[in-house]
Coordinates of C-alpha atoms in Angstrom, one line a residue:
M1 CA 1.5 -75.0 34.8
V2 CA 4.9 -74.5 33.3
G3 CA 3.8 -71.3 31.5
D4 CA 2.6 -69.7 34.7
K5 CA 5.7 -70.5 36.5
I6 CA 7.8 -69.1 33.7
K7 CA 5.9 -65.8 33.7
D8 CA 6.0 -65.6 37.4
L9 CA 9.9 -66.0 37.5
R10 CA 10.3 -63.6 34.4
E11 CA 8.3 -60.9 36.2
Q12 CA 10.3 -61.5 39.5
K13 CA 13.3 -60.8 37.5
G14 CA 11.8 -57.7 35.9
L15 CA 12.1 -59.2 32.3
T16 CA 9.9 -58.5 29.5
I17 CA 9.0 -61.4 27.0
N18 CA 11.3 -59.7 24.5
E19 CA 14.2 -59.5 26.9
L20 CA 13.6 -63.2 28.0
A21 CA 13.5 -64.2 24.3
H22 CA 16.8 -62.2 23.4
H23 CA 18.7 -63.6 26.2
S24 CA 17.4 -67.3 26.1
N25 CA 17.5 -67.3 22.2
V26 CA 14.1 -68.6 22.3
S27 CA 11.6 -66.8 20.1
K28 CA 9.1 -64.2 21.7
S29 CA 6.0 -65.9 20.1
Y30 CA 7.1 -69.3 21.5
I31 CA 7.7 -68.0 25.0
S32 CA 4.3 -66.2 24.9
S33 CA 2.5 -69.3 23.8
I34 CA 4.1 -71.2 26.7
E35 CA 3.1 -68.5 29.1
R36 CA -0.4 -68.4 27.9
G37 CA -0.7 -72.3 28.0
I38 CA -1.1 -72.7 24.3
Q39 CA 2.2 -74.7 24.0
K40 CA 1.6 -77.1 26.9
N41 CA 4.7 -79.4 26.1
P42 CA 7.7 -77.4 25.4
S43 CA 10.9 -79.3 24.9
I44 CA 13.5 -79.9 27.8
K45 CA 16.1 -78.1 25.7
I46 CA 14.0 -74.9 25.5
L47 CA 13.0 -75.2 29.1
K48 CA 16.8 -75.3 30.0
K49 CA 17.4 -72.2 27.9
I50 CA 14.7 -70.2 29.7
A51 CA 15.6 -71.7 33.2
L52 CA 19.3 -70.5 32.5
T53 CA 18.2 -67.1 31.5
L54 CA 15.9 -66.9 34.5
D55 CA 18.9 -68.1 37.0
T56 CA 16.8 -71.0 38.1
S57 CA 16.8 -74.8 37.8
L58 CA 14.8 -76.8 35.3
E59 CA 13.3 -78.7 38.2
N60 CA 12.1 -75.4 39.7
I61 CA 10.2 -74.4 36.4
L62 CA 8.8 -78.0 36.2
S63 CA 7.7 -78.2 39.9
T64 CA 4.1 -77.8 40.9
D65 CA 3.0 -75.6 43.8
M66 CA 0.8 -78.2 45.5
S67 CA -0.8 -75.4 47.6
K68 CA -2.6 -74.1 44.4
I69 CA -4.2 -77.6 43.7
Y70 CA -7.6 -77.8 45.1
L71 CA -9.3 -81.3 45.5
D72 CA -13.1 -81.0 45.9
E73 CA -14.2 -82.4 49.4
E74 CA -16.2 -84.9 47.7
W75 CA -13.1 -86.7 46.4
V76 CA -11.2 -86.5 49.7
E77 CA -12.8 -89.2 51.7
P78 CA -13.1 -91.9 48.9
L79 CA -9.5 -91.2 47.9
E80 CA -8.3 -91.5 51.6
K81 CA -10.1 -94.6 52.0
A82 CA -8.7 -96.2 48.9
I83 CA -5.2 -95.1 50.0
H84 CA -5.8 -96.6 53.5
Q85 CA -7.0 -99.9 51.9
G86 CA -3.6 -100.0 50.0
L87 CA -4.2 -98.3 46.7
T88 CA -0.7 -97.6 45.2
K89 CA 0.2 -94.7 42.9
E90 CA 0.8 -97.3 40.1
E91 CA -2.6 -98.8 40.6
F92 CA -4.3 -95.5 40.5
H93 CA -2.3 -94.6 37.5
D94 CA -3.4 -97.9 35.8
F95 CA -7.1 -97.0 36.6
L96 CA -6.9 -93.6 35.3
S97 CA -5.3 -95.0 31.9
F98 CA -8.0 -97.7 31.7
F99 CA -10.8 -95.1 32.3
Q100 CA -9.2 -92.8 29.6
Y101 CA -9.2 -95.7 27.3
K102 CA -12.8 -96.6 28.0
R103 CA -13.9 -92.9 27.7
R104 CA -12.2 -92.8 24.1
K105 CA -13.9 -96.2 23.0
H106 CA -17.3 -94.7 24.3
H107 CA -16.9 -91.5 22.1
E108 CA -15.8 -93.2 18.9

């Protein structure tokens, strides 16, 4: 998550939320809400200000540490099989979008 990344970088720099807020010109409460995962979609403008203050790139803040992603073993085999059979990222994305649509319709 973006908030986790910002918090880790802030702590590595030895900054408090107050200091990051002051130097980035982003409110303390907004930074706190990002770090706690309450604000899940901060603007690129805000993230750029924070990245500049933390002396890092926007890409670094937005990147996901793939080693922290856990895929349940029950999903590995069918997913690998689908990829081996030619499933593309676009097709998988389309499937997910369709599935979300069907789920929303079912709950209405």
